[in-house]
Short mmCIF file of C-alpha atoms in Angstrom, two decimals:
data_model
loop_
_atom_site.label_atom_id
_atom_site.label_comp_id
_atom_site.label_asym_id
_atom_site.label_seq_id
_atom_site.Cartn_x
_atom_site.Cartn_y
_atom_site.Cartn_z
CA UNK E 432 8.14 14.22 -1.98
CA UNK E 433 4.81 14.50 -3.81
CA UNK E 434 2.00 12.99 -1.78
CA UNK E 435 0.01 9.97 -2.86
CA UNK E 436 -3.07 12.14 -2.56
CA UNK E 437 -1.71 14.54 -5.21
CA UNK E 438 -0.88 11.70 -7.61
CA UNK E 439 -4.32 10.11 -7.40
CA UNK E 440 -6.07 13.44 -7.84
CA UNK E 441 -3.98 14.47 -10.85
CA UNK E 442 -4.29 11.07 -12.50
CA UNK E 443 -8.06 11.02 -12.25
CA UNK E 444 -8.49 14.62 -13.40
CA UNK E 445 -6.20 14.10 -16.34
CA UNK E 446 -7.52 10.75 -17.49
CA UNK E 447 -10.23 9.98 -15.98
CA UNK E 448 -10.25 1.77 11.68
CA UNK E 449 -9.89 -0.32 14.75
CA UNK E 450 -8.85 0.16 18.33
CA UNK E 451 -5.05 0.21 18.43
CA UNK E 452 -4.03 -3.03 16.79
CA UNK E 453 -2.81 -5.72 19.12
CA UNK E 454 -0.17 -8.07 17.81
CA UNK E 455 -1.61 -10.90 15.75
CA UNK E 456 1.44 -12.47 14.19
CA UNK E 457 0.21 -15.92 15.23
CA UNK E 458 -3.49 -15.11 14.97
CA UNK E 459 -5.87 -17.41 13.14
CA UNK E 460 -9.60 -17.85 12.76
CA UNK E 461 -10.14 -18.04 16.51
CA UNK E 462 -8.46 -14.68 17.06
CA UNK E 463 -10.53 -13.02 14.37
CA UNK E 464 -13.82 -14.36 15.74
CA UNK E 465 -12.92 -13.36 19.28
CA UNK E 466 -12.01 -9.80 18.28
CA UNK E 467 -14.46 -9.19 15.45
CA UNK E 468 -16.47 -6.54 17.28
CA UNK E 469 -13.35 -4.53 18.04
CA UNK E 470 -12.45 -3.87 14.42
CA UNK E 471 -13.79 -0.57 13.13
CA UNK E 472 -12.60 2.00 10.60
CA UNK E 473 -9.48 3.83 9.46
CA UNK E 474 -8.64 6.94 7.47
CA UNK E 475 -5.58 7.88 5.43
CA UNK E 476 -4.64 11.53 5.96
CA UNK E 477 -1.76 13.95 5.53
CA UNK E 478 -1.62 15.99 8.75
CA UNK E 479 -1.60 19.75 8.34
CA UNK E 480 1.05 21.24 10.66
CA UNK E 481 -0.88 24.54 10.68
CA UNK E 482 -3.90 22.96 12.38
CA UNK E 483 -4.45 24.17 15.94
CA UNK E 484 -4.75 21.74 18.81
CA UNK E 485 -8.40 22.72 19.29
CA UNK E 486 -9.26 22.00 15.65
CA UNK E 487 -7.45 18.66 15.68
CA UNK E 488 -8.96 17.59 18.98
CA UNK E 489 -12.49 18.36 17.83
CA UNK E 490 -11.96 16.55 14.52
CA UNK E 491 -10.56 13.41 16.12
CA UNK E 492 -13.33 13.37 18.73
CA UNK E 493 -15.79 13.36 15.83
CA UNK E 494 -13.81 10.60 14.14
CA UNK E 495 -13.98 8.43 17.23
CA UNK E 496 -17.68 9.07 17.64
CA UNK E 497 -18.20 7.78 14.08
CA UNK E 498 -16.33 4.55 14.72
CA UNK E 499 -12.88 5.49 13.38
CA UNK E 500 -10.29 3.77 15.53
CA UNK E 501 -7.11 4.30 13.55
CA UNK E 502 -5.39 6.92 11.41
CA UNK E 503 -2.63 6.35 8.86
CA UNK E 504 -0.60 9.57 8.87
CA UNK E 505 1.41 10.29 5.73
CA UNK E 506 3.81 12.55 7.64
CA UNK E 507 5.18 12.90 11.14
CA UNK E 508 3.34 15.38 13.35
CA UNK E 509 3.61 14.73 17.05
CA UNK E 510 0.65 16.93 17.99
CA UNK E 511 -1.64 15.13 15.55
CA UNK E 512 -0.54 11.72 16.76
CA UNK E 513 -0.89 12.59 20.44
CA UNK E 514 -4.33 14.14 19.97
CA UNK E 515 -5.44 11.05 18.05
CA UNK E 516 -4.29 8.89 20.94
CA UNK E 517 -6.03 11.22 23.39
CA UNK E 518 -9.26 10.42 21.54
CA UNK E 519 -8.57 6.66 21.65
CA UNK E 520 -7.57 6.49 18.00
CA UNK E 521 -4.44 4.55 17.04
CA UNK E 522 -1.80 6.74 15.36
CA UNK E 523 0.17 4.88 12.69
CA UNK E 524 2.85 6.27 10.43
CA UNK E 525 2.14 5.74 6.74
CA UNK E 526 5.48 5.01 5.05
CA UNK E 527 6.40 4.92 1.40
CA UNK E 528 8.46 1.74 1.08
CA UNK E 529 9.92 0.73 -2.30
CA UNK E 530 9.08 3.96 -4.14
CA UNK E 531 11.67 6.35 -2.73
CA UNK E 532 12.68 9.35 -4.80
CA UNK E 533 14.44 11.49 -2.22
CA UNK E 534 17.12 13.58 -3.95
CA UNK E 535 19.73 12.69 -1.36
CA UNK E 536 19.13 8.98 -1.80
CA UNK E 537 19.15 9.19 -5.58
CA UNK E 538 22.44 11.06 -5.49
CA UNK E 539 24.10 8.79 -2.94
CA UNK E 540 22.92 5.38 -4.17
CA UNK E 541 21.66 5.28 -7.77
CA UNK E 542 22.81 1.63 -7.83
CA UNK E 543 20.00 0.72 -5.40
CA UNK E 544 17.28 1.46 -7.94
CA UNK E 545 15.36 -1.02 -10.07
CA UNK E 546 16.15 -1.61 -13.75
CA UNK E 547 13.56 -2.45 -16.40
CA UNK E 548 13.68 -5.06 -19.15
CA UNK E 549 15.22 -2.46 -21.49
CA UNK E 550 18.02 -2.15 -18.89
CA UNK E 551 17.01 1.40 -17.99
CA UNK E 552 17.32 2.38 -14.34
CA UNK E 553 14.38 4.25 -12.85
CA UNK E 554 16.98 6.36 -11.05
CA UNK E 555 17.49 8.11 -14.41
CA UNK E 556 14.38 7.08 -16.35
CA UNK E 557 11.37 6.92 -14.04
CA UNK E 558 8.25 5.33 -15.58
CA UNK E 559 4.92 7.16 -15.85
CA UNK E 560 5.69 10.07 -13.50
CA UNK E 561 8.89 11.76 -12.34
CA UNK E 562 8.67 10.58 -8.74
CA UNK E 563 8.32 6.88 -9.61
CA UNK E 564 11.76 5.82 -8.40
CA UNK E 565 11.65 2.20 -7.29
CA UNK E 566 14.24 0.55 -5.09
CA UNK E 567 15.33 -2.99 -5.92
CA UNK E 568 14.24 -5.49 -3.24
CA UNK E 569 17.05 -7.92 -4.10
CA UNK E 570 19.70 -5.65 -2.60
CA UNK E 571 20.48 -6.16 1.07
CA UNK E 572 21.51 -2.52 1.37
CA UNK E 573 17.96 -1.53 0.43
CA UNK E 574 16.50 -3.67 3.17
CA UNK E 575 18.92 -2.22 5.71
CA UNK E 576 17.92 1.29 4.64
CA UNK E 577 14.22 0.48 5.07
CA UNK E 578 14.85 -1.27 8.38
CA UNK E 579 16.59 1.81 9.75
CA UNK E 580 13.64 3.93 8.63
CA UNK E 581 11.12 1.65 10.37
CA UNK E 582 13.19 1.59 13.56
CA UNK E 583 13.44 5.36 13.58
CA UNK E 584 9.67 5.72 13.17
CA UNK E 585 8.69 3.12 15.75
CA UNK E 586 11.16 4.36 18.35
CA UNK E 587 8.88 7.39 18.90
CA UNK E 588 6.52 6.80 21.78
CA UNK E 589 3.63 8.61 20.10
CA UNK E 590 3.69 6.29 17.06
CA UNK E 591 1.49 3.24 17.58
CA UNK E 592 2.39 1.29 14.45
CA UNK E 593 3.78 1.29 10.92
CA UNK E 594 1.73 1.26 7.70
CA UNK E 595 3.56 0.25 4.51
CA UNK E 596 2.58 1.73 1.16
CA UNK E 597 4.15 1.31 -2.30
CA UNK E 598 5.45 -2.01 -1.01
CA UNK E 599 5.73 -3.59 -4.43
CA UNK E 600 7.31 -3.29 -7.84
CA UNK E 601 6.37 -0.57 -10.32
CA UNK E 602 3.02 -1.15 -12.07
CA UNK E 603 3.78 -3.34 -15.03
CA UNK E 604 0.06 -2.91 -15.80
CA UNK E 605 -1.78 0.23 -14.70
CA UNK E 606 -5.42 0.22 -13.60
CA UNK E 607 -7.58 0.41 -16.72
CA UNK E 608 -8.92 3.89 -16.04
CA UNK E 609 -5.40 5.36 -16.13
CA UNK E 610 -4.39 4.10 -19.58
CA UNK E 611 -5.76 7.14 -21.38
CA UNK E 612 -3.94 9.41 -18.95
CA UNK E 613 -0.58 8.08 -20.15
CA UNK E 614 -1.56 7.39 -23.75
CA UNK E 615 -0.79 3.68 -23.54
CA UNK E 616 -2.59 0.37 -23.97
CA UNK E 617 -1.20 -2.24 -21.61
CA UNK E 618 -2.86 -5.34 -23.02
CA UNK E 619 0.51 -7.02 -22.52
CA UNK E 620 3.54 -6.42 -20.33
CA UNK E 621 5.72 -3.78 -21.95
CA UNK E 622 9.49 -3.97 -21.28
CA UNK E 623 9.83 -0.34 -20.15
CA UNK E 624 7.49 -1.03 -17.19
CA UNK E 625 8.73 -4.53 -16.32
CA UNK E 626 11.14 -4.58 -13.33
CA UNK E 627 13.70 -5.60 -12.07
CA UNK E 628 16.49 -6.78 -14.35
CA UNK E 629 19.48 -5.38 -12.50
CA UNK E 630 22.65 -7.43 -12.21
CA UNK E 631 21.79 -8.62 -8.70
CA UNK E 632 18.30 -9.81 -9.63
CA UNK E 633 19.51 -11.57 -12.74
CA UNK E 634 22.38 -13.28 -10.92
CA UNK E 635 20.19 -14.37 -8.01
CA UNK E 636 17.66 -15.85 -10.40
CA UNK E 637 20.40 -17.54 -12.41
CA UNK E 638 21.74 -19.16 -9.24
CA UNK E 639 18.26 -20.45 -8.42
CA UNK E 640 17.10 -21.55 -11.85
CA UNK E 641 20.23 -21.72 -14.01
CA UNK E 642 19.04 -19.11 -16.50
CA UNK E 643 19.26 -15.37 -16.99
CA UNK E 644 15.72 -13.98 -17.16
CA UNK E 645 16.79 -11.74 -20.03
CA UNK E 646 17.63 -14.82 -22.09
CA UNK E 647 14.11 -16.25 -21.71
CA UNK E 648 12.02 -15.76 -24.86
CA UNK E 649 8.93 -14.60 -22.96
CA UNK E 650 10.07 -13.51 -19.49
CA UNK E 651 6.69 -11.96 -18.74
CA UNK E 652 5.17 -15.46 -18.92
CA UNK E 653 7.86 -17.28 -16.95
CA UNK E 654 6.20 -18.52 -13.75
CA UNK E 655 9.47 -18.95 -11.87
CA UNK E 656 10.54 -15.40 -12.70
CA UNK E 657 7.19 -14.13 -11.46
CA UNK E 658 7.50 -16.12 -8.23
CA UNK E 659 11.04 -14.85 -7.73
CA UNK E 660 9.75 -11.29 -7.65
CA UNK E 661 6.76 -12.07 -5.45
CA UNK E 662 9.17 -13.59 -2.98
CA UNK E 663 11.50 -10.59 -3.09
CA UNK E 664 8.76 -8.26 -1.86
CA UNK E 665 7.39 -10.80 0.62
CA UNK E 666 10.85 -11.18 2.14
CA UNK E 667 11.16 -7.40 2.61
CA UNK E 668 7.74 -7.18 4.28
CA UNK E 669 8.23 -10.14 6.58
CA UNK E 670 11.62 -8.92 7.73
CA UNK E 671 10.16 -5.49 8.47
CA UNK E 672 7.28 -7.21 10.26
CA UNK E 673 9.76 -8.86 12.60
CA UNK E 674 11.27 -5.46 13.33
CA UNK E 675 7.87 -3.96 14.14
CA UNK E 676 7.01 -6.83 16.43
CA UNK E 677 10.34 -6.42 18.22
CA UNK E 678 9.01 -2.97 19.12
CA UNK E 679 5.74 -4.64 20.12
CA UNK E 680 3.92 -2.49 17.59
CA UNK E 681 1.70 -3.63 14.72
CA UNK E 682 2.44 -3.48 11.02
CA UNK E 683 -0.15 -3.03 8.27
CA UNK E 684 -0.02 -2.41 4.54
CA UNK E 685 -1.94 -0.72 1.75
CA UNK E 686 -2.05 -3.19 -1.13
CA UNK E 687 -3.63 -3.69 -4.53
CA UNK E 688 -7.33 -4.60 -4.47
CA UNK E 689 -7.28 -8.37 -4.81
CA UNK E 690 -4.60 -11.06 -4.54
CA UNK E 691 -4.90 -11.74 -8.29
CA UNK E 692 -4.66 -8.10 -9.37
CA UNK E 693 -1.78 -7.49 -6.96
CA UNK E 694 0.27 -10.34 -8.38
CA UNK E 695 -0.50 -9.52 -12.00
CA UNK E 696 -0.05 -5.76 -11.89
CA UNK E 697 2.68 -5.15 -9.31
CA UNK E 698 4.20 -8.55 -8.24
CA UNK E 699 2.61 -8.27 -4.79
CA UNK E 700 1.72 -11.52 -2.99
CA UNK E 701 0.11 -10.00 0.09
CA UNK E 702 -1.77 -13.06 1.30
CA UNK E 703 1.59 -14.49 2.38
CA UNK E 704 2.73 -11.49 4.38
CA UNK E 705 3.11 -11.48 8.16
CA UNK E 706 0.87 -8.52 8.90
CA UNK E 707 -1.49 -7.43 11.64
CA UNK E 708 -4.00 -6.09 9.12
CA UNK E 709 -4.24 -5.32 5.43
CA UNK E 710 -5.97 -2.47 3.58
CA UNK E 711 -6.57 -3.41 -0.06
CA UNK E 712 -7.13 -0.28 -2.15
CA UNK E 713 -10.44 -1.34 -3.68
CA UNK E 714 -10.75 1.77 -5.80
CA UNK E 715 -13.50 0.54 -8.12
CA UNK E 716 -13.40 3.58 -10.41
CA UNK E 717 -9.75 2.94 -11.27
CA UNK E 718 -10.76 -0.43 -12.75
CA UNK E 719 -14.00 0.82 -14.35
CA UNK E 720 -16.00 -1.44 -12.05
CA UNK E 721 -19.30 -0.85 -10.30
CA UNK E 722 -19.86 -0.63 -6.55
CA UNK E 723 -20.76 -4.31 -6.37
CA UNK E 724 -17.19 -5.19 -7.32
CA UNK E 725 -16.09 -3.92 -3.90
CA UNK E 726 -17.80 -6.92 -2.35
CA UNK E 727 -16.21 -9.31 -4.85
CA UNK E 728 -12.75 -7.90 -4.08
CA UNK E 729 -13.28 -8.10 -0.32
CA UNK E 730 -14.51 -11.68 -0.54
CA UNK E 731 -11.49 -12.71 -2.62
CA UNK E 732 -9.08 -11.06 -0.19
CA UNK E 733 -10.73 -12.48 2.92
CA UNK E 734 -10.63 -15.96 1.42
CA UNK E 735 -6.98 -15.52 0.46
CA UNK E 736 -5.76 -14.56 3.93
CA UNK E 737 -7.86 -17.24 5.61
CA UNK E 738 -8.41 -15.41 8.89
CA UNK E 739 -4.72 -14.74 9.57
CA UNK E 740 -5.43 -11.04 10.07
CA UNK E 741 -8.30 -8.61 9.43
CA UNK E 742 -8.96 -6.91 6.12
CA UNK E 743 -10.11 -3.29 5.96
CA UNK E 744 -11.55 -2.33 2.59
CA UNK E 745 -9.80 0.74 1.22
CA UNK E 746 -12.34 3.01 -0.47
CA UNK E 747 -11.53 6.04 -2.61
CA UNK E 748 -14.25 8.55 -1.86
CA UNK E 749 -14.03 10.54 -5.16
CA UNK E 750 -14.95 7.33 -7.00
CA UNK E 751 -18.49 7.49 -5.59
CA UNK E 752 -21.21 9.60 -7.21
CA UNK E 753 -23.23 10.21 -4.04
CA UNK E 754 -23.24 9.70 -0.29
CA UNK E 755 -25.84 6.98 -0.81
CA UNK E 756 -23.32 5.16 -3.00
CA UNK E 757 -20.65 5.56 -0.33
CA UNK E 758 -22.96 4.00 2.23
CA UNK E 759 -23.73 1.17 -0.16
CA UNK E 760 -20.02 0.58 -0.79
CA UNK E 761 -19.24 0.41 2.92
CA UNK E 762 -22.14 -1.95 3.57
CA UNK E 763 -21.15 -4.24 0.69
CA UNK E 764 -17.57 -4.38 1.98
CA UNK E 765 -18.63 -5.35 5.48
CA UNK E 766 -21.24 -7.84 4.27
CA UNK E 767 -18.48 -9.67 2.40
CA UNK E 768 -16.15 -10.02 5.36
CA UNK E 769 -14.31 -6.73 5.77
CA UNK E 770 -13.57 -5.87 9.39
CA UNK E 771 -14.22 -2.22 8.54
CA UNK E 772 -13.13 0.28 5.92
CA UNK E 773 -10.25 2.65 5.40
CA UNK E 774 -11.21 5.87 3.67
CA UNK E 775 -9.11 7.95 1.28
CA UNK E 776 -10.47 11.37 0.48
CA UNK E 777 -12.27 14.19 2.26
CA UNK E 778 -13.95 12.73 5.34
CA UNK E 779 -16.54 15.37 6.19
CA UNK E 780 -19.54 15.42 8.54
CA UNK E 781 -21.89 13.54 6.15
CA UNK E 782 -19.29 10.78 5.74
CA UNK E 783 -18.97 10.49 9.51
CA UNK E 784 -22.74 10.16 9.76
CA UNK E 785 -22.63 7.36 7.22
CA UNK E 786 -19.99 5.55 9.28
CA UNK E 787 -22.16 5.88 12.37
CA UNK E 788 -25.10 4.38 10.55
CA UNK E 789 -23.23 1.28 9.40
CA UNK E 790 -21.01 0.58 12.43
#
């Protein structure tokens, strides 16, 4: 499976942290105030199995010294997880959720995959890039598959929690800075990127509303059809949340930058999810926004979740032109209510010094 890191890097070139989370399923404003000083910073990384224990240990000691209290690992690596824990850093598995293009799964269950408004399955016709193969959240078999995956991950004693990514529909609208990369203008919802219109989705919606979404003149503007899809993803997340909490381990998610953008672009209603923390990917360069927009996005997200759980501002380091800009971005995020930041990119010694200065 191609890594998220590779996709982001190729897209831009072509076109362009807390102590281990305690369970907060019932947490409100009082919980957040009480624990505010405990929330620090996170990083997203793909562990290198060739790293030696000494190298890993030294790196994670430096992370902890800079205020990083959690790592989202894109792959399983017991030595990395255990050495993170040794340095008092929570080790969470970063899991691709609805975007699952494993060859074995595609071969065994092509019927599980989402279908666009042109009735093309992304099992055979993936949008944008070849690995964009989106499962349909209406199918109970899909949930059971994801549940088994989460249980397998959380059953390992060295895994402290689960971090959901790609927990959404395919982008019906891409971030503005990627339009040139794909040679498209998405000023409206195009049918080849609008999911899911499989038989199960259409029948479930018909049973609820008495109409087939394909028979609606402007399905992209139908509010009930939008809500139907928001609820499909929310149901998946909240059921997986219950599984994580059965293991007495926290669940977090990487989501689109604001509640409004998430709903509009990928049918993701993350303010209604039962999470222990959320990491909106406030990648300002993707939306051709300035650094100040980071604060706007954080403020919107914090208001939307209303203190139910902390928000860590996801920052994409290559978007920044200088280390001074990175520091400014982190400060703006925290000034607007973020409980810390989660960093995507190369976290080197100067970045760690910046984290120290703002923590």
